[in-house]
mmCIF file of N, CA and C in Angstrom:
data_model
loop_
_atom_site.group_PDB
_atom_site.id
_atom_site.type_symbol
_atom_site.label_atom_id
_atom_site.label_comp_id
_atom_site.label_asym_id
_atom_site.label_seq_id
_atom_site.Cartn_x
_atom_site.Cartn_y
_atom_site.Cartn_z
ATOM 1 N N UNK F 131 -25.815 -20.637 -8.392
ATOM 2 C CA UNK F 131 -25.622 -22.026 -8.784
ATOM 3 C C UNK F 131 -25.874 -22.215 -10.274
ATOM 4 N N UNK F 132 -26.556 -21.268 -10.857
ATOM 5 C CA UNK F 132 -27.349 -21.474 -12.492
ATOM 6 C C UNK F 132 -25.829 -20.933 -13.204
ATOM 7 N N UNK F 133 -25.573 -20.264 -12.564
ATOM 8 C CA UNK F 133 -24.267 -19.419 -13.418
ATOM 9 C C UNK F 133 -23.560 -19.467 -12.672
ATOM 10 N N UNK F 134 -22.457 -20.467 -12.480
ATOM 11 C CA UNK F 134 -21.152 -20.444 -11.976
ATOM 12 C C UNK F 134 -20.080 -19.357 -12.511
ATOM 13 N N UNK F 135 -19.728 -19.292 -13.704
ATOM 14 C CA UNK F 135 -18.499 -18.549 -14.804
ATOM 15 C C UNK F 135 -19.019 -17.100 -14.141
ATOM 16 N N UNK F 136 -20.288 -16.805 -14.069
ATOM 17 C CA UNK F 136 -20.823 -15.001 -13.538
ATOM 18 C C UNK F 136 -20.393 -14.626 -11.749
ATOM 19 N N UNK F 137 -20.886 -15.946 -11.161
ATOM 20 C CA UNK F 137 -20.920 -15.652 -9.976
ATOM 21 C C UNK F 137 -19.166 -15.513 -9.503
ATOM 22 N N UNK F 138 -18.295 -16.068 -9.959
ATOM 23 C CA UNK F 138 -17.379 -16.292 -9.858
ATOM 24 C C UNK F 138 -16.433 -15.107 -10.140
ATOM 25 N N UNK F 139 -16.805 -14.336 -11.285
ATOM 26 C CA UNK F 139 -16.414 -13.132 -11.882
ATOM 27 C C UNK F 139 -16.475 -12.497 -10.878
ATOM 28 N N UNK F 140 -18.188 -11.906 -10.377
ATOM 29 C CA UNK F 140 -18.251 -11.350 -9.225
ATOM 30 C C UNK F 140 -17.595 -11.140 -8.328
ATOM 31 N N UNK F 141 -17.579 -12.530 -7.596
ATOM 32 C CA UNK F 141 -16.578 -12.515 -6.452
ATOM 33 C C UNK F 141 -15.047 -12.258 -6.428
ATOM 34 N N UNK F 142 -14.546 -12.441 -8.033
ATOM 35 C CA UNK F 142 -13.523 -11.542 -7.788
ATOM 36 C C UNK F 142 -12.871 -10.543 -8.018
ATOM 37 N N UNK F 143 -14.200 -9.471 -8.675
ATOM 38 C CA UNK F 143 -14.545 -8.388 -8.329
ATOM 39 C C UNK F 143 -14.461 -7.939 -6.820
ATOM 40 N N UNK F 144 -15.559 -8.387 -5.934
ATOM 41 C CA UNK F 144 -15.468 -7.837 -4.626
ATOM 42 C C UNK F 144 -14.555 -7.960 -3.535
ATOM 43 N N UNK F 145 -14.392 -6.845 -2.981
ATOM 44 C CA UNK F 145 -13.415 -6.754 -1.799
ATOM 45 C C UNK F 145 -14.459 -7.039 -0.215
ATOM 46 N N UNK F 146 -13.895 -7.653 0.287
ATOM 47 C CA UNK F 146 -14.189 -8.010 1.690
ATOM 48 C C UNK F 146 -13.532 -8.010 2.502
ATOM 49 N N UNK F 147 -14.415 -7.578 3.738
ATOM 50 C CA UNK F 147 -13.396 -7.797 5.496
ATOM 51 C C UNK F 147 -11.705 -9.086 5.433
ATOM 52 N N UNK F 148 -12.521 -9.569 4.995
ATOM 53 C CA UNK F 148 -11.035 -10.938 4.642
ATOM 54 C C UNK F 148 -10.312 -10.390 3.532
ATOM 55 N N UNK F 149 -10.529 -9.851 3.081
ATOM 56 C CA UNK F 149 -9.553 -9.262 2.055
ATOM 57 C C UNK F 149 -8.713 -8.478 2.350
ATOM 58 N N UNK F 150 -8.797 -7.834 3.727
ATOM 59 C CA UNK F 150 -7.771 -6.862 4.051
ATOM 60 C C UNK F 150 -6.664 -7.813 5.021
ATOM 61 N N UNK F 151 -6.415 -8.753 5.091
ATOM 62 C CA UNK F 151 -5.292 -9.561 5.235
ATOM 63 C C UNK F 151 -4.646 -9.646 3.982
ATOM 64 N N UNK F 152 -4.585 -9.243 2.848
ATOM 65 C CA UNK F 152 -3.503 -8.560 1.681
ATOM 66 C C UNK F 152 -3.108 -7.664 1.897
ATOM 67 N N UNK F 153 -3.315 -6.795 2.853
ATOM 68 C CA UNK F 153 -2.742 -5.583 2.742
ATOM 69 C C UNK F 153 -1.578 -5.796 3.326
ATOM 70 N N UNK F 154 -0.296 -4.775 2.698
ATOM 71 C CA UNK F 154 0.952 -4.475 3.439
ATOM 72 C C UNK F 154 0.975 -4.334 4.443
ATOM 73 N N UNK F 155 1.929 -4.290 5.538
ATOM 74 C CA UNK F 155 2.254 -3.961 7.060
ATOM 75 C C UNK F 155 1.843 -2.434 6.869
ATOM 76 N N UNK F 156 2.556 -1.845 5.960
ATOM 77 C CA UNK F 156 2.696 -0.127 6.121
ATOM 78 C C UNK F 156 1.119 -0.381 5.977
ATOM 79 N N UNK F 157 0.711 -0.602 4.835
ATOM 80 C CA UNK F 157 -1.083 -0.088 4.570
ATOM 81 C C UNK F 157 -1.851 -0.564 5.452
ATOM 82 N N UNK F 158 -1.624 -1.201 6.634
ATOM 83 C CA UNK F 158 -2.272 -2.495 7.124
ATOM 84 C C UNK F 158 -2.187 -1.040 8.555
ATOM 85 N N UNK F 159 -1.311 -0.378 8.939
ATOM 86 C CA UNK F 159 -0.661 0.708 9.984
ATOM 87 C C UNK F 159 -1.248 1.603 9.478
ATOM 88 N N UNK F 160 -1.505 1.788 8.109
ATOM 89 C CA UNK F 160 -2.543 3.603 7.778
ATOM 90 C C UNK F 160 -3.900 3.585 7.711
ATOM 91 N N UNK F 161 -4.693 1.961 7.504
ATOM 92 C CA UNK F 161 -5.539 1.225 7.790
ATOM 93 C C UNK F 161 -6.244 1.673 9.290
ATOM 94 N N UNK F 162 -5.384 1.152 10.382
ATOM 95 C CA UNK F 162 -5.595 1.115 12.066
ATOM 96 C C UNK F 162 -5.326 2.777 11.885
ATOM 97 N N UNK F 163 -4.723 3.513 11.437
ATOM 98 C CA UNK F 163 -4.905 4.748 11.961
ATOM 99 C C UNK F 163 -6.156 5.745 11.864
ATOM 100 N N UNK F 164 -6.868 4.890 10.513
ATOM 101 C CA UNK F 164 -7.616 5.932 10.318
ATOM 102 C C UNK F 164 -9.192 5.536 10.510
ATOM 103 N N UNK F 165 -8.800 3.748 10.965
ATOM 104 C CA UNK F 165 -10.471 3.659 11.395
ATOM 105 C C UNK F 165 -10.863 4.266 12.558
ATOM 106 N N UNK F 166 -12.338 4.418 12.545
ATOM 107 C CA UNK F 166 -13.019 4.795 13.479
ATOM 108 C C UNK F 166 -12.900 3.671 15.020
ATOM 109 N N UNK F 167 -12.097 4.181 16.535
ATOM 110 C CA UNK F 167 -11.728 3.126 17.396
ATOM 111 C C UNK F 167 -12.647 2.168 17.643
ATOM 112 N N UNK F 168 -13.871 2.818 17.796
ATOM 113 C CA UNK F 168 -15.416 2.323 18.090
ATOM 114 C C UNK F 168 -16.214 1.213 17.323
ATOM 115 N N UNK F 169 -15.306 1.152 16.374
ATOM 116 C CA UNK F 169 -16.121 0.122 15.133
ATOM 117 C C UNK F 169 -15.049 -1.343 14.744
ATOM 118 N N UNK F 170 -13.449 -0.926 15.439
ATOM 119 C CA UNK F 170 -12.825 -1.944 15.296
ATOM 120 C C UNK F 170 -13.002 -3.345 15.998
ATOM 121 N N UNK F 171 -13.659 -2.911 17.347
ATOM 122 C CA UNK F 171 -13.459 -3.987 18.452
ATOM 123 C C UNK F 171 -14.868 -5.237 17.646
ATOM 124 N N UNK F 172 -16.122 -4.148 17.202
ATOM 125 C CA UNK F 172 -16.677 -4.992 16.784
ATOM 126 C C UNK F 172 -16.883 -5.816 15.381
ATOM 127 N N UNK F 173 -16.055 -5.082 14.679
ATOM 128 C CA UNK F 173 -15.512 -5.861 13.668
ATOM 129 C C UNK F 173 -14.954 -6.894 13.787
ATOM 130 N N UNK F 174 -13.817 -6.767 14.627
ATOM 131 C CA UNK F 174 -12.666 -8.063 14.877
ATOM 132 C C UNK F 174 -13.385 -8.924 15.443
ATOM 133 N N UNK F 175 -14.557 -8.487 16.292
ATOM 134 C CA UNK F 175 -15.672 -9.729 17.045
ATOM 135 C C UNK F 175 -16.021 -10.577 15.925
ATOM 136 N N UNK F 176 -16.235 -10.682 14.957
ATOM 137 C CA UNK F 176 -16.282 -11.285 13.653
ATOM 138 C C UNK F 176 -16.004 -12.081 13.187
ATOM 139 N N UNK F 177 -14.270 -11.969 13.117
ATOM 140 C CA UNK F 177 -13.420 -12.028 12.314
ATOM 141 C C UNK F 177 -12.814 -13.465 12.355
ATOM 142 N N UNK F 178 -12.184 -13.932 11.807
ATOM 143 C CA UNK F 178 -11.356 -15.194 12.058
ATOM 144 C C UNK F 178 -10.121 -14.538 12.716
ATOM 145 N N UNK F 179 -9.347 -15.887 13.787
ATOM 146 C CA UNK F 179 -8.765 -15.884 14.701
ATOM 147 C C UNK F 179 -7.225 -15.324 13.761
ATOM 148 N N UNK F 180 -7.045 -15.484 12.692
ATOM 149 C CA UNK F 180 -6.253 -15.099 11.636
ATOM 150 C C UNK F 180 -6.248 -13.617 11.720
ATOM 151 N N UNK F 181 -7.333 -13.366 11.005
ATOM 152 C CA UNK F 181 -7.602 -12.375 10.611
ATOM 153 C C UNK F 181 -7.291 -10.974 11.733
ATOM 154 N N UNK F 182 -7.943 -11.581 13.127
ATOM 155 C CA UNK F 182 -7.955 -10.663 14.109
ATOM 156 C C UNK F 182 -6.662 -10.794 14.719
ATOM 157 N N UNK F 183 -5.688 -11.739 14.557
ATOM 158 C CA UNK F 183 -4.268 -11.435 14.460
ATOM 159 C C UNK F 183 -3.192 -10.420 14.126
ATOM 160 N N UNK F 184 -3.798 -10.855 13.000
ATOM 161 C CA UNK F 184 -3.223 -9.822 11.364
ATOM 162 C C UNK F 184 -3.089 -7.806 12.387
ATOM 163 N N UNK F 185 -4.823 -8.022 12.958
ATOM 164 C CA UNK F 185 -4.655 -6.519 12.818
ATOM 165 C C UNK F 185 -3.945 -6.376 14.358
ATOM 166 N N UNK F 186 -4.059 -6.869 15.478
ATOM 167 C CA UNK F 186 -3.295 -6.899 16.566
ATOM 168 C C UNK F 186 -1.724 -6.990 16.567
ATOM 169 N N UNK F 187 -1.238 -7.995 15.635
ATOM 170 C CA UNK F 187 -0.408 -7.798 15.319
ATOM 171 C C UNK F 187 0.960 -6.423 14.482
ATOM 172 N N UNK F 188 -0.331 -5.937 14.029
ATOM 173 C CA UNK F 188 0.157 -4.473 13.608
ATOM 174 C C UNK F 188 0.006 -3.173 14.398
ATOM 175 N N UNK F 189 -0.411 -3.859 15.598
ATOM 176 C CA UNK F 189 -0.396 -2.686 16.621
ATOM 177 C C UNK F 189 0.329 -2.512 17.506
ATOM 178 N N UNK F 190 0.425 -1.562 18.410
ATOM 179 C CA UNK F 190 1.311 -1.479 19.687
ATOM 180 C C UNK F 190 1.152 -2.271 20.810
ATOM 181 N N UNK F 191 1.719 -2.725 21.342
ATOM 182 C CA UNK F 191 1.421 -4.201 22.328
ATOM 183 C C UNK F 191 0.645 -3.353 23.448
ATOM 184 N N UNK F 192 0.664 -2.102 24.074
ATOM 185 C CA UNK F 192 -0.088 -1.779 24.393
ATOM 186 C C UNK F 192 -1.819 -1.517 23.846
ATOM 187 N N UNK F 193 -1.844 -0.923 22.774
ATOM 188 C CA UNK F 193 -3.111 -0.530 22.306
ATOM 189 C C UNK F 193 -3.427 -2.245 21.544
ATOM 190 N N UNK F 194 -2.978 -3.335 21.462
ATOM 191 C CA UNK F 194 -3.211 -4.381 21.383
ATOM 192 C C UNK F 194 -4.360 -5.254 22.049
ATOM 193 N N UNK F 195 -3.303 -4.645 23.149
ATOM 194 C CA UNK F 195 -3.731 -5.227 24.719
ATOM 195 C C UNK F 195 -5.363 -4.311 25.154
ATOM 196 N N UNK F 196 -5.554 -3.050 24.934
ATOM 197 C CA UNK F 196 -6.505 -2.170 24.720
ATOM 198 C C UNK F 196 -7.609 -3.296 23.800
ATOM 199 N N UNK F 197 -7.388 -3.036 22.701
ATOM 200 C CA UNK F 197 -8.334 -3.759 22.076
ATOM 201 C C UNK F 197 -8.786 -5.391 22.103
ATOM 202 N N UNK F 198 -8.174 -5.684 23.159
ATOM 203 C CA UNK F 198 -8.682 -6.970 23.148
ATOM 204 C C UNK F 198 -9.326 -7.013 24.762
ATOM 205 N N UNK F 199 -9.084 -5.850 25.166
ATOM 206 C CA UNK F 199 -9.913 -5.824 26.589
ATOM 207 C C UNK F 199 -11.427 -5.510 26.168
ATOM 208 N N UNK F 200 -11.216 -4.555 25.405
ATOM 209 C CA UNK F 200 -12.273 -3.706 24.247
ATOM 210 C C UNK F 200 -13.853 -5.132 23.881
ATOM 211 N N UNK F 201 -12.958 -5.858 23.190
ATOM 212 C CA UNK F 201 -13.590 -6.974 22.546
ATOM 213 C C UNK F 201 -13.853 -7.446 23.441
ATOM 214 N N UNK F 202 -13.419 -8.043 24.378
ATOM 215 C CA UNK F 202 -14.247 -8.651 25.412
ATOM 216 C C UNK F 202 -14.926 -8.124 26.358
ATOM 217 N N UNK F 203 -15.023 -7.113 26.356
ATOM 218 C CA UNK F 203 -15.821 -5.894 27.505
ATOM 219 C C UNK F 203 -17.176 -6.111 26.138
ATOM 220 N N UNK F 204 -17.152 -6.126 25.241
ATOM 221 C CA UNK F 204 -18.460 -6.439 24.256
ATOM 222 C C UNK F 204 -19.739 -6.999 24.733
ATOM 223 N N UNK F 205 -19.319 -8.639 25.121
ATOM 224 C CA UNK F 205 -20.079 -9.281 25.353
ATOM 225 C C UNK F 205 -20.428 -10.144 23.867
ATOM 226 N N UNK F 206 -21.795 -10.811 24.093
ATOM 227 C CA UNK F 206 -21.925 -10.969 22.340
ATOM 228 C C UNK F 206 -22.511 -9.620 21.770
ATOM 229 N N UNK F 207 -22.306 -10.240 20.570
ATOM 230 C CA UNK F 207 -22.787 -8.959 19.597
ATOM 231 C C UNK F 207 -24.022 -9.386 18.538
ATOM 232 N N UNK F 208 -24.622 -8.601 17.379
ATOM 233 C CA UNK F 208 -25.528 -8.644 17.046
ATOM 234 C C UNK F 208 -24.465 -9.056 15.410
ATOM 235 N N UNK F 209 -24.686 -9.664 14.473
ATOM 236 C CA UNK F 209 -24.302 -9.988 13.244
ATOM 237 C C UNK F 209 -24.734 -8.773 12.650
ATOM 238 N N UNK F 210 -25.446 -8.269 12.370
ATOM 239 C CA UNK F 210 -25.691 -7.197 11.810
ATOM 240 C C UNK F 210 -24.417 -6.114 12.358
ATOM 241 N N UNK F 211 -24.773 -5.893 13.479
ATOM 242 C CA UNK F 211 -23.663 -4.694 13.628
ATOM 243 C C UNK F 211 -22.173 -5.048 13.595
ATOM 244 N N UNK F 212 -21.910 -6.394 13.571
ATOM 245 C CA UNK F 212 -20.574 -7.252 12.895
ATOM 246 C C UNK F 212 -20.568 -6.466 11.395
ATOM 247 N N UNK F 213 -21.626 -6.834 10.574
ATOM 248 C CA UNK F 213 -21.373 -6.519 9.150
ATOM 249 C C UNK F 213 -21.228 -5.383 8.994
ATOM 250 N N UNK F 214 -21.786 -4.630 9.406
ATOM 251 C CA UNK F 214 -21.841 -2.714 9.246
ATOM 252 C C UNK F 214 -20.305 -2.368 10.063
ATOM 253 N N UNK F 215 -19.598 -2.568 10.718
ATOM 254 C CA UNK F 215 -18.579 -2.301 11.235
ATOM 255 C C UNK F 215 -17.452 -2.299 10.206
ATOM 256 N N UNK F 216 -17.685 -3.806 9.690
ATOM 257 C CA UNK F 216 -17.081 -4.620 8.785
ATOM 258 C C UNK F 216 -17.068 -3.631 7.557
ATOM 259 N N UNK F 217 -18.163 -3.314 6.785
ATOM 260 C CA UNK F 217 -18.250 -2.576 5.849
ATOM 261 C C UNK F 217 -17.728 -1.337 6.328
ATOM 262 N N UNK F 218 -17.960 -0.591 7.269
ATOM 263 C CA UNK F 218 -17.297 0.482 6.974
ATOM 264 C C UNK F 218 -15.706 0.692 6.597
ATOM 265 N N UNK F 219 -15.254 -0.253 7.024
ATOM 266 C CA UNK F 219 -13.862 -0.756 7.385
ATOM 267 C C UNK F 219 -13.297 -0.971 6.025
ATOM 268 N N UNK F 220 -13.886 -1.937 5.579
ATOM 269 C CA UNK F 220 -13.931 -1.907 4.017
ATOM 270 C C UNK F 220 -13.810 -0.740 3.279
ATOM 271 N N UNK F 221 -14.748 0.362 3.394
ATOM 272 C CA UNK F 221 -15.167 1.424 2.557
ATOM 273 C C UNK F 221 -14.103 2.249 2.715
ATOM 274 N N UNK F 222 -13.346 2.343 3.819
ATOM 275 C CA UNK F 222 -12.152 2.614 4.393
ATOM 276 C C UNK F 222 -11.299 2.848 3.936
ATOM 277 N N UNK F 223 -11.154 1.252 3.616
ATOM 278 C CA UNK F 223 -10.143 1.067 2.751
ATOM 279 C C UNK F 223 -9.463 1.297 1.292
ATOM 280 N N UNK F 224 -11.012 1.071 0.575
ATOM 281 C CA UNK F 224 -11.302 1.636 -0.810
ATOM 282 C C UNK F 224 -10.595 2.893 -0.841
ATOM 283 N N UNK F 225 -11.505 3.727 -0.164
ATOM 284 C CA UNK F 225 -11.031 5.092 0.023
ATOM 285 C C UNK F 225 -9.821 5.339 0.078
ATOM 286 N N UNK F 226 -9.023 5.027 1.047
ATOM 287 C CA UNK F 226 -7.158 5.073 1.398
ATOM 288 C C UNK F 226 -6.839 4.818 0.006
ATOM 289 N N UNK F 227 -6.921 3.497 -0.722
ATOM 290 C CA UNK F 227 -6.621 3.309 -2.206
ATOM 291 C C UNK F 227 -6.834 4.045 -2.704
ATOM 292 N N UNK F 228 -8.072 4.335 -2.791
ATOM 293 C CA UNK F 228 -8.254 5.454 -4.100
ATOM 294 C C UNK F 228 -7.636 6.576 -4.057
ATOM 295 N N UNK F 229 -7.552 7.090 -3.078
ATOM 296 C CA UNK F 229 -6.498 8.434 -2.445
ATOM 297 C C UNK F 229 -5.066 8.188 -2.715
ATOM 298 N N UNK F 230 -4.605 6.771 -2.429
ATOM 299 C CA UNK F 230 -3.103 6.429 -2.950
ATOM 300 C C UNK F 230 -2.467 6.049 -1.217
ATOM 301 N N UNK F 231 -3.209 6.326 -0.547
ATOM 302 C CA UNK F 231 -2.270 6.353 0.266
ATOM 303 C C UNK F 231 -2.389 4.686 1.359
ATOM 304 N N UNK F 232 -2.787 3.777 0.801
ATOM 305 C CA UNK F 232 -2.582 2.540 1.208
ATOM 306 C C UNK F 232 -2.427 1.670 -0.217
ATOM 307 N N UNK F 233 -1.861 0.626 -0.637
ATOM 308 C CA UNK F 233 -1.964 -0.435 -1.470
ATOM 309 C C UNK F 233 -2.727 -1.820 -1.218
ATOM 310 N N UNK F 234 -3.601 -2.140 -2.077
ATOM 311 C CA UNK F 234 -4.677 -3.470 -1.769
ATOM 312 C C UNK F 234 -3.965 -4.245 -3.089
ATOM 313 N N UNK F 235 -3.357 -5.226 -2.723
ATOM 314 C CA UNK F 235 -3.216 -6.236 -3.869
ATOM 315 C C UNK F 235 -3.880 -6.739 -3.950
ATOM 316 N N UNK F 236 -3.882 -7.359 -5.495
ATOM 317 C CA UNK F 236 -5.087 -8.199 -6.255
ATOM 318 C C UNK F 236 -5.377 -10.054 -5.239
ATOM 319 N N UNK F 237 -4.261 -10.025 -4.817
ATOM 320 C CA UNK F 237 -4.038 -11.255 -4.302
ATOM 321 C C UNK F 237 -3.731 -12.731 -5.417
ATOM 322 N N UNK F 238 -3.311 -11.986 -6.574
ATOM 323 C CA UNK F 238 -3.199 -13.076 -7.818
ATOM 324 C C UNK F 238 -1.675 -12.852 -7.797
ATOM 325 N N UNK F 239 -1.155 -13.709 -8.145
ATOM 326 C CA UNK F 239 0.843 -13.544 -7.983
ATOM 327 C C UNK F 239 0.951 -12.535 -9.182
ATOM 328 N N UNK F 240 1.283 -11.046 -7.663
ATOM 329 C CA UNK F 240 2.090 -10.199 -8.732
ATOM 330 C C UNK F 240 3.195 -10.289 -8.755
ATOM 331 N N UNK F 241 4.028 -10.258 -10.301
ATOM 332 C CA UNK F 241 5.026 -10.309 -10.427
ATOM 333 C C UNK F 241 5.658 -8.744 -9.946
ATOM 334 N N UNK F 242 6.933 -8.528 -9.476
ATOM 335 C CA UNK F 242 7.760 -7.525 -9.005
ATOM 336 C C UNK F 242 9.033 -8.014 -9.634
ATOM 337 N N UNK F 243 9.816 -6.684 -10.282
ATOM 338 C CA UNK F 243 10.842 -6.765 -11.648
ATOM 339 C C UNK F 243 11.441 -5.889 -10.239
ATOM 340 N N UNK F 244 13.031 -6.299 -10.569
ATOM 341 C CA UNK F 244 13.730 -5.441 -9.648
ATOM 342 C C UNK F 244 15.109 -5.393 -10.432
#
């Protein structure tokens, strides 16, 4: 609150669980392939109804259907192990980027020259 102009910087610096609704369809498909199965259901327990769209939506209507039996076979969950799921997922992602082999847009209008 003392430093708005810093905190603000920050944040858009950091990448978050909600941040991976920028990702492409393709990156969004190399994403689901390479998380860990065990950590998705409780991630998406999390998530906004959006969000947990996003990634169902990029799946096979079968393994869809899987993971949402998944999530509700849960029960509730603990916030903590929401966030740690979450983060790994994240770290995930970084990773795929940094490797090249997913794209994370900035989410600021990139221009594309064609």
């Amino acid at each position: 609150e003392r430093n708005r102009e810093a905190a603000e910087r920050i944040k858009s610096l950091m990448f978050t669980f909600d941040d991976l609704a920028r990702l492409t369809t393709q990156s969004m498909q190399a994403l689901l392939r390479s998380v860990e199965k065990d950590k998705l259901p409780i991630a998406l327990k999390g998530a906004s109804e959006k969000l947990r769209d996003l990634f169902l939506n990029n799946m096979s209507e079968r393994a869809g259907k899987m993971l949402r039996e998944d999530m509700e076979g849960l029960g509730p969950v603990r916030v903590r192990d929401v966030d740690e799921a979450q983060a790994n997922i994240v770290a995930l992602a970084k990773e795929l980027a940094a490797q090249g082999q997913i794209e994370i847009s900035s989410g600021k209008d990139e221009e594309l020259i064609y």
